[in-house]
PDB file of C-alpha atoms in Angstrom:
ATOM      1  CA  MET A  17      13.996  10.851  35.143  1.00  0.00           C
ATOM      2  CA  SER A  18      11.456  11.573  32.361  1.00  0.00           C
ATOM      3  CA  SER A  19       9.933  14.849  33.541  1.00  0.00           C
ATOM      4  CA  LEU A  20      10.869  18.258  32.205  1.00  0.00           C
ATOM      5  CA  PHE A  21      12.102  21.130  34.343  1.00  0.00           C
ATOM      6  CA  ILE A  22       9.521  23.924  34.066  1.00  0.00           C
ATOM      7  CA  GLN A  23      10.015  27.061  36.135  1.00  0.00           C
ATOM      8  CA  THR A  24       7.100  29.407  36.880  1.00  0.00           C
ATOM      9  CA  ARG A  25       7.889  33.134  36.813  1.00  0.00           C
ATOM     10  CA  GLY A  26       5.839  36.338  36.859  1.00  0.00           C
ATOM     11  CA  ARG A  27       2.448  37.153  38.294  1.00  0.00           C
ATOM     12  CA  GLY A  28       0.157  38.265  35.468  1.00  0.00           C
ATOM     13  CA  ASP A  29      -3.210  36.797  34.542  1.00  0.00           C
ATOM     14  CA  THR A  30      -2.101  35.663  31.083  1.00  0.00           C
ATOM     15  CA  HIS A  31      -0.220  32.362  30.991  1.00  0.00           C
ATOM     16  CA  LEU A  32       2.750  32.105  28.635  1.00  0.00           C
ATOM     17  CA  VAL A  33       4.908  29.049  27.864  1.00  0.00           C
ATOM     18  CA  LEU A  34       8.467  29.842  26.734  1.00  0.00           C
ATOM     19  CA  LEU A  35      10.401  27.352  24.576  1.00  0.00           C
ATOM     20  CA  HIS A  36      14.091  27.946  23.902  1.00  0.00           C
ATOM     21  CA  GLY A  37      16.352  27.128  20.969  1.00  0.00           C
ATOM     22  CA  TRP A  38      19.084  24.576  20.294  1.00  0.00           C
ATOM     23  CA  ALA A  39      21.764  24.106  22.992  1.00  0.00           C
ATOM     24  CA  MET A  40      20.153  26.701  25.295  1.00  0.00           C
ATOM     25  CA  HIS A  41      17.737  26.469  28.238  1.00  0.00           C
ATOM     26  CA  GLY A  42      14.938  28.584  29.668  1.00  0.00           C
ATOM     27  CA  ASP A  43      17.234  31.086  31.375  1.00  0.00           C
ATOM     28  CA  VAL A  44      18.077  32.548  27.969  1.00  0.00           C
ATOM     29  CA  PHE A  45      14.707  34.344  28.122  1.00  0.00           C
ATOM     30  CA  GLU A  46      15.609  36.334  31.256  1.00  0.00           C
ATOM     31  CA  PRO A  47      15.362  39.788  29.558  1.00  0.00           C
ATOM     32  CA  LEU A  48      11.907  38.894  28.227  1.00  0.00           C
ATOM     33  CA  ILE A  49      10.829  37.358  31.535  1.00  0.00           C
ATOM     34  CA  GLU A  50      11.747  40.567  33.367  1.00  0.00           C
ATOM     35  CA  ALA A  51       9.898  42.674  30.786  1.00  0.00           C
ATOM     36  CA  LEU A  52       6.716  40.576  31.140  1.00  0.00           C
ATOM     37  CA  ASP A  53       6.890  39.953  34.891  1.00  0.00           C
ATOM     38  CA  ASP A  54       3.789  41.957  35.836  1.00  0.00           C
ATOM     39  CA  ARG A  55       1.812  40.991  32.719  1.00  0.00           C
ATOM     40  CA  CYS A  56       2.208  37.220  32.452  1.00  0.00           C
ATOM     41  CA  THR A  57       2.621  34.083  34.504  1.00  0.00           C
ATOM     42  CA  MET A  58       5.371  32.367  32.550  1.00  0.00           C
ATOM     43  CA  HIS A  59       6.116  28.647  32.364  1.00  0.00           C
ATOM     44  CA  VAL A  60       9.766  28.515  31.336  1.00  0.00           C
ATOM     45  CA  VAL A  61      10.687  25.112  29.921  1.00  0.00           C
ATOM     46  CA  ASP A  62      14.093  23.427  29.739  1.00  0.00           C
ATOM     47  CA  LEU A  63      13.720  21.039  26.805  1.00  0.00           C
ATOM     48  CA  PRO A  64      15.045  17.452  27.060  1.00  0.00           C
ATOM     49  CA  GLY A  65      18.830  17.203  27.285  1.00  0.00           C
ATOM     50  CA  HIS A  66      19.164  20.935  27.950  1.00  0.00           C
ATOM     51  CA  GLY A  67      19.705  22.887  31.167  1.00  0.00           C
ATOM     52  CA  ARG A  68      17.963  21.375  34.177  1.00  0.00           C
ATOM     53  CA  SER A  69      16.229  18.801  31.970  1.00  0.00           C
ATOM     54  CA  ARG A  70      19.599  17.365  30.961  1.00  0.00           C
ATOM     55  CA  ASP A  71      18.741  13.939  32.381  1.00  0.00           C
ATOM     56  CA  SER A  72      15.184  13.801  31.055  1.00  0.00           C
ATOM     57  CA  GLU A  73      14.451  10.601  29.153  1.00  0.00           C
ATOM     58  CA  LEU A  74      11.941  12.370  26.904  1.00  0.00           C
ATOM     59  CA  LEU A  75      12.886  12.460  23.234  1.00  0.00           C
ATOM     60  CA  LEU A  76      13.654  15.852  21.748  1.00  0.00           C
ATOM     61  CA  GLU A  77      10.823  15.366  19.279  1.00  0.00           C
ATOM     62  CA  PRO A  78       8.048  17.928  18.712  1.00  0.00           C
ATOM     63  CA  GLU A  79       5.043  15.632  19.242  1.00  0.00           C
ATOM     64  CA  ALA A  80       6.434  14.128  22.462  1.00  0.00           C
ATOM     65  CA  CYS A  81       7.598  17.462  23.845  1.00  0.00           C
ATOM     66  CA  ALA A  82       4.359  19.279  22.997  1.00  0.00           C
ATOM     67  CA  ARG A  83       2.322  16.560  24.671  1.00  0.00           C
ATOM     68  CA  ALA A  84       4.469  16.578  27.840  1.00  0.00           C
ATOM     69  CA  ILE A  85       4.384  20.381  28.086  1.00  0.00           C
ATOM     70  CA  ALA A  86       0.612  20.504  27.551  1.00  0.00           C
ATOM     71  CA  GLU A  87       0.170  17.964  30.355  1.00  0.00           C
ATOM     72  CA  ALA A  88       2.387  19.955  32.729  1.00  0.00           C
ATOM     73  CA  THR A  89       1.130  23.515  32.122  1.00  0.00           C
ATOM     74  CA  PRO A  90      -2.237  25.307  32.132  1.00  0.00           C
ATOM     75  CA  PRO A  91      -3.813  26.572  28.895  1.00  0.00           C
ATOM     76  CA  ALA A  92      -1.508  29.316  27.652  1.00  0.00           C
ATOM     77  CA  VAL A  93       0.022  31.243  24.804  1.00  0.00           C
ATOM     78  CA  TRP A  94       3.078  29.342  23.573  1.00  0.00           C
ATOM     79  CA  LEU A  95       6.168  31.219  22.420  1.00  0.00           C
ATOM     80  CA  GLY A  96       8.931  29.325  20.629  1.00  0.00           C
ATOM     81  CA  TRP A  97      12.316  30.773  19.739  1.00  0.00           C
ATOM     82  CA  SER A  98      14.299  29.176  16.907  1.00  0.00           C
ATOM     83  CA  MET A  99      14.123  25.371  17.362  1.00  0.00           C
ATOM     84  CA  GLY A 100      11.543  25.902  20.123  1.00  0.00           C
ATOM     85  CA  GLY A 101       9.213  27.301  17.474  1.00  0.00           C
ATOM     86  CA  LEU A 102       8.829  23.843  15.935  1.00  0.00           C
ATOM     87  CA  ILE A 103       7.552  22.559  19.283  1.00  0.00           C
ATOM     88  CA  ALA A 104       5.285  25.575  19.810  1.00  0.00           C
ATOM     89  CA  LEU A 105       3.804  25.178  16.321  1.00  0.00           C
ATOM     90  CA  THR A 106       3.308  21.445  16.873  1.00  0.00           C
ATOM     91  CA  GLY A 107       1.573  22.208  20.175  1.00  0.00           C
ATOM     92  CA  ALA A 108      -0.796  24.632  18.459  1.00  0.00           C
ATOM     93  CA  LEU A 109      -1.637  22.049  15.790  1.00  0.00           C
ATOM     94  CA  ARG A 110      -2.004  19.011  18.054  1.00  0.00           C
ATOM     95  CA  HIS A 111      -3.391  20.619  21.216  1.00  0.00           C
ATOM     96  CA  PRO A 112      -5.549  23.519  20.006  1.00  0.00           C
ATOM     97  CA  ASP A 113      -7.695  23.548  23.154  1.00  0.00           C
ATOM     98  CA  HIS A 114      -4.598  24.019  25.276  1.00  0.00           C
ATOM     99  CA  VAL A 115      -2.544  26.453  23.195  1.00  0.00           C
ATOM    100  CA  ARG A 116      -4.470  29.754  23.364  1.00  0.00           C
ATOM    101  CA  GLY A 117      -2.158  31.696  21.078  1.00  0.00           C
ATOM    102  CA  LEU A 118       1.056  31.148  19.144  1.00  0.00           C
ATOM    103  CA  ALA A 119       4.185  33.303  19.012  1.00  0.00           C
ATOM    104  CA  LEU A 120       7.126  32.383  16.798  1.00  0.00           C
ATOM    105  CA  LEU A 121      10.351  34.288  17.419  1.00  0.00           C
ATOM    106  CA  SER A 122      13.078  33.868  14.802  1.00  0.00           C
ATOM    107  CA  SER A 123      11.596  30.527  13.829  1.00  0.00           C
ATOM    108  CA  THR A 124      10.225  28.940  10.700  1.00  0.00           C
ATOM    109  CA  PRO A 125       8.197  25.851   9.751  1.00  0.00           C
ATOM    110  CA  CYS A 126      11.151  24.667   7.634  1.00  0.00           C
ATOM    111  CA  PHE A 127      14.776  25.568   8.430  1.00  0.00           C
ATOM    112  CA  VAL A 128      16.411  23.962   5.359  1.00  0.00           C
ATOM    113  CA  ARG A 129      16.397  25.177   1.755  1.00  0.00           C
ATOM    114  CA  LYS A 130      14.436  22.987  -0.676  1.00  0.00           C
ATOM    115  CA  ASP A 131      12.967  23.154  -4.147  1.00  0.00           C
ATOM    116  CA  GLY A 132      10.424  25.956  -4.024  1.00  0.00           C
ATOM    117  CA  TRP A 133      11.656  27.074  -0.589  1.00  0.00           C
ATOM    118  CA  PRO A 134      14.630  29.455  -0.865  1.00  0.00           C
ATOM    119  CA  TYR A 135      14.418  30.682   2.724  1.00  0.00           C
ATOM    120  CA  GLY A 136      16.331  27.969   4.593  1.00  0.00           C
ATOM    121  CA  MET A 137      19.905  27.042   5.410  1.00  0.00           C
ATOM    122  CA  GLU A 138      21.910  24.949   2.956  1.00  0.00           C
ATOM    123  CA  PRO A 139      20.930  21.270   3.309  1.00  0.00           C
ATOM    124  CA  ASP A 140      24.307  20.131   4.661  1.00  0.00           C
ATOM    125  CA  VAL A 141      24.736  22.803   7.363  1.00  0.00           C
ATOM    126  CA  PHE A 142      23.055  20.986  10.249  1.00  0.00           C
ATOM    127  CA  GLU A 143      24.602  17.654   9.230  1.00  0.00           C
ATOM    128  CA  GLN A 144      28.035  19.299   9.318  1.00  0.00           C
ATOM    129  CA  PHE A 145      27.375  20.730  12.782  1.00  0.00           C
ATOM    130  CA  SER A 146      26.406  17.228  13.937  1.00  0.00           C
ATOM    131  CA  ASP A 147      29.656  15.769  12.591  1.00  0.00           C
ATOM    132  CA  ASP A 148      31.673  18.594  14.138  1.00  0.00           C
ATOM    133  CA  LEU A 149      30.238  17.894  17.600  1.00  0.00           C
ATOM    134  CA  ASP A 150      32.210  14.631  17.610  1.00  0.00           C
ATOM    135  CA  GLN A 151      35.431  16.401  16.680  1.00  0.00           C
ATOM    136  CA  ASP A 152      35.330  19.476  18.958  1.00  0.00           C
ATOM    137  CA  TYR A 153      32.202  19.771  21.074  1.00  0.00           C
ATOM    138  CA  LYS A 154      32.802  23.175  22.671  1.00  0.00           C
ATOM    139  CA  ALA A 155      34.199  24.814  19.548  1.00  0.00           C
ATOM    140  CA  THR A 156      31.167  23.665  17.553  1.00  0.00           C
ATOM    141  CA  LEU A 157      28.770  25.095  20.133  1.00  0.00           C
ATOM    142  CA  ASP A 158      30.720  28.340  20.161  1.00  0.00           C
ATOM    143  CA  ARG A 159      30.538  28.574  16.369  1.00  0.00           C
ATOM    144  CA  PHE A 160      26.768  28.089  16.414  1.00  0.00           C
ATOM    145  CA  LEU A 161      26.306  30.725  19.131  1.00  0.00           C
ATOM    146  CA  ALA A 162      28.389  33.184  17.125  1.00  0.00           C
ATOM    147  CA  LEU A 163      26.149  32.522  14.119  1.00  0.00           C
ATOM    148  CA  GLU A 164      23.082  33.256  16.253  1.00  0.00           C
ATOM    149  CA  ALA A 165      24.488  36.631  17.346  1.00  0.00           C
ATOM    150  CA  MET A 166      25.876  37.637  13.950  1.00  0.00           C
ATOM    151  CA  GLY A 167      24.359  40.755  12.453  1.00  0.00           C
ATOM    152  CA  SER A 168      22.660  42.082  15.577  1.00  0.00           C
ATOM    153  CA  GLU A 169      23.360  45.630  16.676  1.00  0.00           C
ATOM    154  CA  HIS A 170      24.178  44.097  20.081  1.00  0.00           C
ATOM    155  CA  ALA A 171      26.165  41.136  18.715  1.00  0.00           C
ATOM    156  CA  ARG A 172      28.927  41.317  21.337  1.00  0.00           C
ATOM    157  CA  GLU A 173      26.425  41.446  24.192  1.00  0.00           C
ATOM    158  CA  GLU A 174      24.441  38.577  22.721  1.00  0.00           C
ATOM    159  CA  ILE A 175      27.405  36.267  22.171  1.00  0.00           C
ATOM    160  CA  ARG A 176      28.701  37.035  25.660  1.00  0.00           C
ATOM    161  CA  ASN A 177      25.315  36.220  27.208  1.00  0.00           C
ATOM    162  CA  LEU A 178      24.795  33.074  25.141  1.00  0.00           C
ATOM    163  CA  ARG A 179      28.280  31.755  25.926  1.00  0.00           C
ATOM    164  CA  ALA A 180      27.738  32.326  29.637  1.00  0.00           C
ATOM    165  CA  LEU A 181      24.371  30.577  29.583  1.00  0.00           C
ATOM    166  CA  VAL A 182      25.074  27.478  27.530  1.00  0.00           C
ATOM    167  CA  PHE A 183      26.996  25.658  30.301  1.00  0.00           C
ATOM    168  CA  ALA A 184      25.246  27.322  33.267  1.00  0.00           C
ATOM    169  CA  HIS A 185      23.526  24.069  34.309  1.00  0.00           C
ATOM    170  CA  GLY A 186      26.084  21.639  32.930  1.00  0.00           C
ATOM    171  CA  ALA A 187      26.989  20.802  29.371  1.00  0.00           C
ATOM    172  CA  PRO A 188      24.050  19.979  27.083  1.00  0.00           C
ATOM    173  CA  ASP A 189      23.763  16.279  26.250  1.00  0.00           C
ATOM    174  CA  LYS A 190      25.633  15.669  22.958  1.00  0.00           C
ATOM    175  CA  ARG A 191      23.188  12.912  21.987  1.00  0.00           C
ATOM    176  CA  VAL A 192      20.248  15.292  22.372  1.00  0.00           C
ATOM    177  CA  LEU A 193      22.084  18.091  20.582  1.00  0.00           C
ATOM    178  CA  LYS A 194      22.359  15.750  17.606  1.00  0.00           C
ATOM    179  CA  GLN A 195      18.635  15.004  17.890  1.00  0.00           C
ATOM    180  CA  GLY A 196      18.012  18.749  17.788  1.00  0.00           C
ATOM    181  CA  LEU A 197      20.157  19.237  14.691  1.00  0.00           C
ATOM    182  CA  ALA A 198      18.296  16.394  12.977  1.00  0.00           C
ATOM    183  CA  LEU A 199      15.029  18.053  13.998  1.00  0.00           C
ATOM    184  CA  LEU A 200      16.127  21.335  12.420  1.00  0.00           C
ATOM    185  CA  ASP A 201      17.342  19.484   9.344  1.00  0.00           C
ATOM    186  CA  HIS A 202      14.250  17.381   8.640  1.00  0.00           C
ATOM    187  CA  SER A 203      11.192  19.206  10.033  1.00  0.00           C
ATOM    188  CA  ASP A 204       8.803  20.753   7.534  1.00  0.00           C
ATOM    189  CA  LEU A 205       5.439  22.016   8.805  1.00  0.00           C
ATOM    190  CA  ARG A 206       4.665  24.363   5.913  1.00  0.00           C
ATOM    191  CA  ALA A 207       1.728  22.294   4.673  1.00  0.00           C
ATOM    192  CA  GLU A 208       0.048  22.443   8.091  1.00  0.00           C
ATOM    193  CA  LEU A 209       0.133  26.212   8.594  1.00  0.00           C
ATOM    194  CA  ALA A 210      -3.355  26.686   7.162  1.00  0.00           C
ATOM    195  CA  SER A 211      -4.652  24.425   9.951  1.00  0.00           C
ATOM    196  CA  VAL A 212      -3.457  26.735  12.749  1.00  0.00           C
ATOM    197  CA  GLU A 213      -6.595  27.876  14.551  1.00  0.00           C
ATOM    198  CA  GLN A 214      -5.042  30.276  17.042  1.00  0.00           C
ATOM    199  CA  ASP A 215      -4.104  33.912  16.646  1.00  0.00           C
ATOM    200  CA  SER A 216      -0.402  34.037  15.924  1.00  0.00           C
ATOM    201  CA  VAL A 217       2.451  36.515  15.762  1.00  0.00           C
ATOM    202  CA  TRP A 218       5.691  35.947  13.880  1.00  0.00           C
ATOM    203  CA  ILE A 219       8.596  38.115  15.049  1.00  0.00           C
ATOM    204  CA  SER A 220      11.881  38.339  13.182  1.00  0.00           C
ATOM    205  CA  GLY A 221      15.146  40.174  13.703  1.00  0.00           C
ATOM    206  CA  HIS A 222      15.945  42.102  10.530  1.00  0.00           C
ATOM    207  CA  ARG A 223      19.642  41.185  10.820  1.00  0.00           C
ATOM    208  CA  ASP A 224      19.041  37.511  11.585  1.00  0.00           C
ATOM    209  CA  ARG A 225      21.526  35.312   9.672  1.00  0.00           C
ATOM    210  CA  LEU A 226      19.733  32.026  10.432  1.00  0.00           C
ATOM    211  CA  VAL A 227      16.040  32.660   9.752  1.00  0.00           C
ATOM    212  CA  PRO A 228      15.141  35.134   6.974  1.00  0.00           C
ATOM    213  CA  GLY A 229      12.298  37.509   7.678  1.00  0.00           C
ATOM    214  CA  ALA A 230      10.781  36.544   4.324  1.00  0.00           C
ATOM    215  CA  ALA A 231      10.270  32.994   5.605  1.00  0.00           C
ATOM    216  CA  MET A 232       8.394  34.264   8.643  1.00  0.00           C
ATOM    217  CA  ALA A 233       6.331  36.748   6.643  1.00  0.00           C
ATOM    218  CA  TRP A 234       5.296  33.921   4.299  1.00  0.00           C
ATOM    219  CA  ALA A 235       4.416  31.635   7.225  1.00  0.00           C
ATOM    220  CA  ALA A 236       2.372  34.363   8.910  1.00  0.00           C
ATOM    221  CA  GLU A 237       0.378  34.878   5.720  1.00  0.00           C
ATOM    222  CA  GLN A 238      -0.433  31.160   5.463  1.00  0.00           C
ATOM    223  CA  CYS A 239      -2.099  31.094   8.897  1.00  0.00           C
ATOM    224  CA  GLU A 240      -3.453  34.668   8.838  1.00  0.00           C
ATOM    225  CA  GLY A 241      -1.036  35.716  11.565  1.00  0.00           C
ATOM    226  CA  ARG A 242       0.725  39.018  12.189  1.00  0.00           C
ATOM    227  CA  TYR A 243       4.324  39.539  11.121  1.00  0.00           C
ATOM    228  CA  THR A 244       6.687  41.996  12.825  1.00  0.00           C
ATOM    229  CA  ASP A 245      10.287  42.811  11.912  1.00  0.00           C
ATOM    230  CA  ILE A 246      12.610  44.319  14.548  1.00  0.00           C
ATOM    231  CA  PRO A 247      15.032  46.450  12.489  1.00  0.00           C
ATOM    232  CA  ARG A 248      18.323  46.227  14.428  1.00  0.00           C
ATOM    233  CA  ALA A 249      17.890  42.790  15.991  1.00  0.00           C
ATOM    234  CA  GLY A 250      19.522  39.480  15.107  1.00  0.00           C
ATOM    235  CA  HIS A 251      18.460  35.917  15.873  1.00  0.00           C
ATOM    236  CA  ALA A 252      18.085  36.448  19.646  1.00  0.00           C
ATOM    237  CA  ALA A 253      15.984  39.615  19.508  1.00  0.00           C
ATOM    238  CA  PHE A 254      14.948  39.372  23.165  1.00  0.00           C
ATOM    239  CA  ILE A 255      18.559  40.185  24.125  1.00  0.00           C
ATOM    240  CA  GLY A 256      18.815  43.933  23.689  1.00  0.00           C
ATOM    241  CA  PHE A 257      15.355  44.382  22.163  1.00  0.00           C
ATOM    242  CA  ALA A 258      13.036  42.859  24.778  1.00  0.00           C
ATOM    243  CA  ASP A 259      10.748  45.924  24.787  1.00  0.00           C
ATOM    244  CA  GLN A 260      10.187  45.646  21.035  1.00  0.00           C
ATOM    245  CA  VAL A 261       9.429  41.939  21.376  1.00  0.00           C
ATOM    246  CA  VAL A 262       6.899  42.705  24.134  1.00  0.00           C
ATOM    247  CA  GLU A 263       5.285  45.355  21.927  1.00  0.00           C
ATOM    248  CA  ALA A 264       4.924  42.826  19.107  1.00  0.00           C
ATOM    249  CA  LEU A 265       3.443  40.271  21.517  1.00  0.00           C
ATOM    250  CA  ALA A 266       0.967  42.701  23.119  1.00  0.00           C
ATOM    251  CA  PRO A 267      -2.078  42.075  20.842  1.00  0.00           C
ATOM    252  CA  LEU A 268      -1.683  38.317  21.227  1.00  0.00           C
ATOM    253  CA  LEU A 269      -1.340  38.489  25.017  1.00  0.00           C
ATOM    254  CA  GLU A 270      -4.276  40.882  25.336  1.00  0.00           C
ATOM    255  CA  GLY A 271      -6.428  38.610  23.198  1.00  0.00           C
ATOM    256  CA  ALA A 272      -5.536  35.586  25.307  1.00  0.00           C
ATOM    257  CA  SER A 273      -6.492  37.339  28.544  1.00  0.00           C
ATOM    258  CA  ALA A 274      -9.837  38.599  27.235  1.00  0.00           C
TER     259      ALA A 274
END
């Protein structure tokens, strides 16, 4: 099976594609989906190897995923959370007639620290997670989920929700999880930000321990986008702070429906 599972939710005139992060699936967006139900028609994607796309033969690679999603959904605003932001940004760059607006939530064009780029994770972090998956699969996933929730005012709620969701449709494919870690480790789209044609919003959680707000503020400036910081939120700001995320998205969604 090569197709992706894409669920349609909501009933609004504005179309919105939702792209989740590493090890998750589209159901993670449930608080945001409920908050946008009467405003947007949402196309909620399970990326390859995740959730109900666990058996998809599609590579977890931004170009391939963006192309498949563009072929399967109507023109829309694309929102990417964490790893999903790399796919959303690639979609905006490669399919500008299809991606009507771009929203990045706790995501960055480059997740790893490099010379001249102090805003990423240490270079060996994602490689270590990949090695650890072979030693203790579930413990490694649990450690990553705890890192995602760390710092948030609602950290306990977030980690509880993320833990419940990760295996809701079966265990994520270890092979694809490793592809995702390599994607986070090696992707660098900073040089292409100036080519983004769409209106964009970049939304960070002030207490995020994975993606610094400074990285998102810098990225927003490069493509003349809008940057918003949610003060008490962590990496998964839509859990516990869905209303603030919707408020930050409002100008983008209104512009797309005009």
